[in-house]
mmCIF file of C-alpha atoms in Angstrom:
data_model
loop_
_atom_site.group_PDB
_atom_site.id
_atom_site.type_symbol
_atom_site.label_atom_id
_atom_site.label_comp_id
_atom_site.label_asym_id
_atom_site.label_seq_id
_atom_site.Cartn_x
_atom_site.Cartn_y
_atom_site.Cartn_z
ATOM 1 C CA MET A 4 0.000 0.000 0.000
ATOM 2 C CA VAL A 5 2.595 2.484 1.029
ATOM 3 C CA ARG A 6 4.818 1.868 -1.966
ATOM 4 C CA LEU A 7 2.515 3.974 -4.121
ATOM 5 C CA LEU A 8 3.312 7.107 -2.304
ATOM 6 C CA LEU A 9 6.670 7.660 -3.917
ATOM 7 C CA SER A 10 4.982 8.807 -7.068
ATOM 8 C CA SER A 11 4.536 12.087 -5.318
ATOM 9 C CA LEU A 12 8.163 12.051 -4.261
ATOM 10 C CA LEU A 13 9.810 11.352 -7.540
ATOM 11 C CA LEU A 14 10.807 14.032 -9.707
ATOM 12 C CA ALA A 15 9.051 14.609 -10.326
ATOM 13 C CA SER A 16 8.906 17.519 -8.905
ATOM 14 C CA PHE A 17 6.486 20.423 -8.912
ATOM 15 C CA PRO A 18 6.033 24.290 -8.905
ATOM 16 C CA VAL A 19 3.542 26.905 -7.603
ATOM 17 C CA HIS A 20 2.173 30.406 -8.266
ATOM 18 C CA ALA A 21 3.489 32.881 -5.690
ATOM 19 C CA GLY A 22 0.939 33.743 -3.042
ATOM 20 C CA GLU A 23 -1.631 31.176 -4.185
ATOM 21 C CA PRO A 24 -1.970 27.573 -3.140
ATOM 22 C CA PRO A 25 -0.799 25.128 -5.794
ATOM 23 C CA HIS A 26 -3.367 23.719 -8.188
ATOM 24 C CA VAL A 27 -3.130 19.938 -8.156
ATOM 25 C CA SER A 28 -5.598 17.582 -9.784
ATOM 26 C CA ALA A 29 -5.160 13.904 -9.013
ATOM 27 C CA LYS A 30 -7.867 11.575 -10.270
ATOM 28 C CA ILE A 31 -8.303 7.855 -10.407
ATOM 29 C CA SER A 32 -8.353 6.697 -14.019
ATOM 30 C CA GLY A 33 -8.762 3.021 -14.736
ATOM 31 C CA SER A 34 -6.088 1.131 -12.815
ATOM 32 C CA GLY A 35 -3.985 4.211 -12.089
ATOM 33 C CA ILE A 36 -3.924 7.860 -11.178
ATOM 34 C CA GLU A 37 -3.517 10.856 -13.454
ATOM 35 C CA VAL A 38 -1.976 13.995 -11.993
ATOM 36 C CA GLU A 39 -2.149 17.400 -13.653
ATOM 37 C CA SER A 40 -0.899 20.739 -12.507
ATOM 38 C CA SER A 41 -0.252 24.097 -14.025
ATOM 39 C CA VAL A 42 1.469 26.906 -12.216
ATOM 40 C CA ASP A 43 3.263 30.193 -12.775
ATOM 41 C CA LEU A 44 6.780 30.583 -11.405
ATOM 42 C CA PRO A 45 8.409 34.011 -10.915
ATOM 43 C CA ILE A 46 11.387 33.124 -13.133
ATOM 44 C CA VAL A 47 11.897 32.968 -16.899
ATOM 45 C CA PRO A 48 11.478 29.649 -18.761
ATOM 46 C CA CYS A 49 15.206 28.925 -19.091
ATOM 47 C CA GLN A 50 15.604 29.313 -15.302
ATOM 48 C CA ALA A 51 12.615 27.070 -14.542
ATOM 49 C CA TYR A 52 13.891 24.472 -16.992
ATOM 50 C CA ALA A 53 17.411 24.627 -15.528
ATOM 51 C CA MET A 54 16.042 24.253 -12.000
ATOM 52 C CA LEU A 55 14.020 21.121 -12.834
ATOM 53 C CA THR A 56 16.756 19.503 -14.942
ATOM 54 C CA ASP A 57 19.401 19.925 -12.233
ATOM 55 C CA TYR A 58 18.500 16.381 -11.239
ATOM 56 C CA ASP A 59 21.385 15.785 -8.828
ATOM 57 C CA ASP A 60 20.429 18.848 -6.747
ATOM 58 C CA LEU A 61 16.666 18.225 -6.544
ATOM 59 C CA PRO A 62 16.933 16.611 -3.068
ATOM 60 C CA LYS A 63 18.279 19.926 -1.728
ATOM 61 C CA PHE A 64 14.843 21.524 -2.067
ATOM 62 C CA ILE A 65 12.262 18.798 -2.817
ATOM 63 C CA PRO A 66 10.926 17.400 0.473
ATOM 64 C CA GLY A 67 10.986 13.616 0.663
ATOM 65 C CA LEU A 68 13.408 13.186 -2.233
ATOM 66 C CA VAL A 69 16.404 11.510 -0.584
ATOM 67 C CA LYS A 70 18.653 10.814 -3.589
ATOM 68 C CA SER A 71 18.685 11.765 -7.246
ATOM 69 C CA HIS A 72 21.503 10.906 -9.621
ATOM 70 C CA ALA A 73 21.570 11.632 -13.343
ATOM 71 C CA LYS A 74 23.606 10.049 -16.117
ATOM 72 C CA ARG A 75 23.434 11.459 -19.647
ATOM 73 C CA ILE A 76 22.823 8.655 -22.136
ATOM 74 C CA SER A 77 22.519 10.764 -25.302
ATOM 75 C CA PRO A 78 22.554 14.485 -26.161
ATOM 76 C CA ASP A 79 18.847 14.799 -25.359
ATOM 77 C CA GLU A 80 18.268 11.921 -22.912
ATOM 78 C CA VAL A 81 19.162 11.493 -19.255
ATOM 79 C CA ARG A 82 18.633 8.477 -17.002
ATOM 80 C CA VAL A 83 17.727 9.600 -13.478
ATOM 81 C CA MET A 84 17.809 7.245 -10.496
ATOM 82 C CA GLN A 85 15.783 8.569 -7.546
ATOM 83 C CA VAL A 86 15.011 7.420 -4.022
ATOM 84 C CA GLY A 87 12.312 9.020 -1.957
ATOM 85 C CA GLU A 88 10.587 8.619 1.361
ATOM 86 C CA VAL A 89 6.963 9.197 2.138
ATOM 87 C CA GLN A 90 5.030 9.237 5.379
ATOM 88 C CA ALA A 91 1.835 7.195 5.160
ATOM 89 C CA PHE A 92 -0.110 7.245 8.351
ATOM 90 C CA LEU A 93 2.389 5.983 10.962
ATOM 91 C CA PHE A 94 4.774 4.441 8.443
ATOM 92 C CA ARG A 95 7.743 5.899 6.602
ATOM 93 C CA VAL A 96 8.340 4.098 3.317
ATOM 94 C CA GLU A 97 11.294 4.330 0.952
ATOM 95 C CA MET A 98 10.712 3.895 -2.771
ATOM 96 C CA SER A 99 12.900 4.078 -5.844
ATOM 97 C CA SER A 100 12.466 4.736 -9.535
ATOM 98 C CA THR A 101 14.724 5.017 -12.556
ATOM 99 C CA LEU A 102 13.393 7.438 -15.149
ATOM 100 C CA ASP A 103 14.467 8.150 -18.715
ATOM 101 C CA MET A 104 14.068 11.889 -19.322
ATOM 102 C CA THR A 105 13.934 13.186 -22.895
ATOM 103 C CA GLU A 106 14.807 16.888 -22.858
ATOM 104 C CA PHE A 107 13.691 19.603 -25.247
ATOM 105 C CA PRO A 108 15.786 22.461 -23.795
ATOM 106 C CA GLY A 109 13.770 25.288 -22.324
ATOM 107 C CA LYS A 110 10.488 23.838 -23.568
ATOM 108 C CA ARG A 111 9.690 20.341 -22.371
ATOM 109 C CA ILE A 112 10.775 17.243 -20.464
ATOM 110 C CA VAL A 113 9.145 13.892 -21.240
ATOM 111 C CA PHE A 114 9.768 11.035 -18.814
ATOM 112 C CA ARG A 115 8.991 7.375 -18.310
ATOM 113 C CA GLN A 116 9.995 4.904 -15.644
ATOM 114 C CA VAL A 117 12.311 2.129 -16.863
ATOM 115 C CA SER A 118 12.490 0.364 -13.487
ATOM 116 C CA GLY A 119 11.222 0.935 -9.991
ATOM 117 C CA ASP A 120 8.450 0.543 -7.487
ATOM 118 C CA PHE A 121 5.565 1.659 -9.717
ATOM 119 C CA ALA A 122 3.930 -0.683 -12.190
ATOM 120 C CA SER A 123 4.331 2.269 -14.607
ATOM 121 C CA TYR A 124 5.030 5.992 -14.366
ATOM 122 C CA SER A 125 5.276 8.467 -17.235
ATOM 123 C CA GLY A 126 4.525 12.081 -17.987
ATOM 124 C CA GLU A 127 5.841 15.447 -19.054
ATOM 125 C CA TRP A 128 6.727 18.967 -17.991
ATOM 126 C CA ASP A 129 6.008 21.880 -20.339
ATOM 127 C CA PHE A 130 7.510 25.370 -19.950
ATOM 128 C CA SER A 131 6.110 28.528 -21.548
ATOM 129 C CA SER A 132 6.397 32.262 -21.018
ATOM 130 C CA ALA A 133 3.712 33.777 -18.818
ATOM 131 C CA LYS A 134 2.837 37.320 -17.813
ATOM 132 C CA GLU A 135 5.099 37.299 -14.747
ATOM 133 C CA GLY A 136 7.522 34.469 -15.441
ATOM 134 C CA THR A 137 6.941 30.916 -16.581
ATOM 135 C CA GLU A 138 3.916 28.719 -16.776
ATOM 136 C CA VAL A 139 4.905 25.169 -15.931
ATOM 137 C CA ARG A 140 2.489 22.373 -16.767
ATOM 138 C CA TYR A 141 2.979 18.928 -15.271
ATOM 139 C CA ARG A 142 1.069 15.835 -16.370
ATOM 140 C CA ALA A 143 1.725 12.283 -15.223
ATOM 141 C CA LYS A 144 0.070 8.874 -15.243
ATOM 142 C CA MET A 145 1.056 6.267 -12.716
ATOM 143 C CA THR A 146 -0.120 2.763 -12.083
ATOM 144 C CA PHE A 147 0.643 0.903 -8.910
ATOM 145 C CA ARG A 148 1.360 -2.611 -7.845
ATOM 146 C CA PRO A 149 -1.817 -4.623 -7.067
ATOM 147 C CA TYR A 150 -1.433 -4.195 -3.292
ATOM 148 C CA VAL A 151 -1.786 -0.381 -3.430
ATOM 149 C CA PRO A 152 -5.328 0.937 -2.855
ATOM 150 C CA LEU A 153 -5.942 3.749 -5.377
ATOM 151 C CA ALA A 154 -8.089 5.816 -3.003
ATOM 152 C CA ILE A 155 -5.220 5.990 -0.498
ATOM 153 C CA ALA A 156 -2.721 6.750 -3.272
ATOM 154 C CA LYS A 157 -4.873 9.647 -4.468
ATOM 155 C CA TRP A 158 -5.234 11.007 -0.937
ATOM 156 C CA VAL A 159 -1.446 10.928 -0.431
ATOM 157 C CA LEU A 160 -0.761 12.503 -3.841
ATOM 158 C CA ASP A 161 -3.185 15.372 -3.226
ATOM 159 C CA SER A 162 -1.297 16.548 -0.147
ATOM 160 C CA ASP A 163 2.259 15.468 -0.960
ATOM 161 C CA VAL A 164 2.368 17.003 -4.434
ATOM 162 C CA GLU A 165 1.121 20.297 -3.027
ATOM 163 C CA ARG A 166 3.910 20.258 -0.420
ATOM 164 C CA LYS A 167 6.511 19.715 -3.134
ATOM 165 C CA PHE A 168 5.053 22.496 -5.274
ATOM 166 C CA VAL A 169 5.422 24.914 -2.389
ATOM 167 C CA ALA A 170 9.081 23.912 -2.000
ATOM 168 C CA ILE A 171 9.738 24.426 -5.714
ATOM 169 C CA GLU A 172 8.061 27.826 -5.591
ATOM 170 C CA ARG A 173 10.409 28.827 -2.772
ATOM 171 C CA GLU A 174 13.384 27.618 -4.802
ATOM 172 C CA ALA A 175 12.168 29.569 -7.854
ATOM 173 C CA GLU A 176 11.917 32.721 -5.696
ATOM 174 C CA SER A 177 15.563 32.260 -4.681
ATOM 175 C CA ARG A 178 16.605 32.029 -8.361
ATOM 176 C CA LYS A 179 14.944 35.268 -9.499
ATOM 177 C CA GLY A 180 17.405 37.375 -11.470
ATOM 178 C CA ALA A 181 19.868 34.552 -12.029
ATOM 179 C CA VAL A 182 21.467 34.258 -15.430
ATOM 180 C CA CYS A 183 20.197 31.413 -17.581
ATOM 181 C CA PRO A 184 22.787 28.677 -18.128
ATOM 182 C CA GLU A 185 24.024 28.175 -21.662
ATOM 183 C CA SER A 186 22.614 25.115 -23.413
#
């Protein structure tokens, strides 16, 4: 049951509009859960993209993400191994996932799990200019092992994803005015 909860811990990864609570939509769909979010960050797209593709440093500001290590496997693809912890009721559970990330610099990141504790996990991040920074859209679909009740997974995702979005928003605030890295 508790293994499902890492989905909210892995990369994945999430932003928020300053001063407003994050918008997170997690819904049960068939045998899995679909998560969607869209948020404005107070930094330009290249900064938002750089922040979320700095895979090795994600644990510094994403709560519950214990380890994240990236290895480039082609000019536009990175394999990211992540370990996270989640609190489910009275239990703390560690989960892992290895994700292949296909990068479209400054615009999009498409990912899919190649091994790990989910039955499947895939999705994307999209980056676009917004009035006061960057609109970041996150969409993911995850299916869980048979022993994970979907209603509990959804409940955990609703709160845990929001917590991570708040942390990313804080990190984005700290990066305002930074120079975009060269591609």
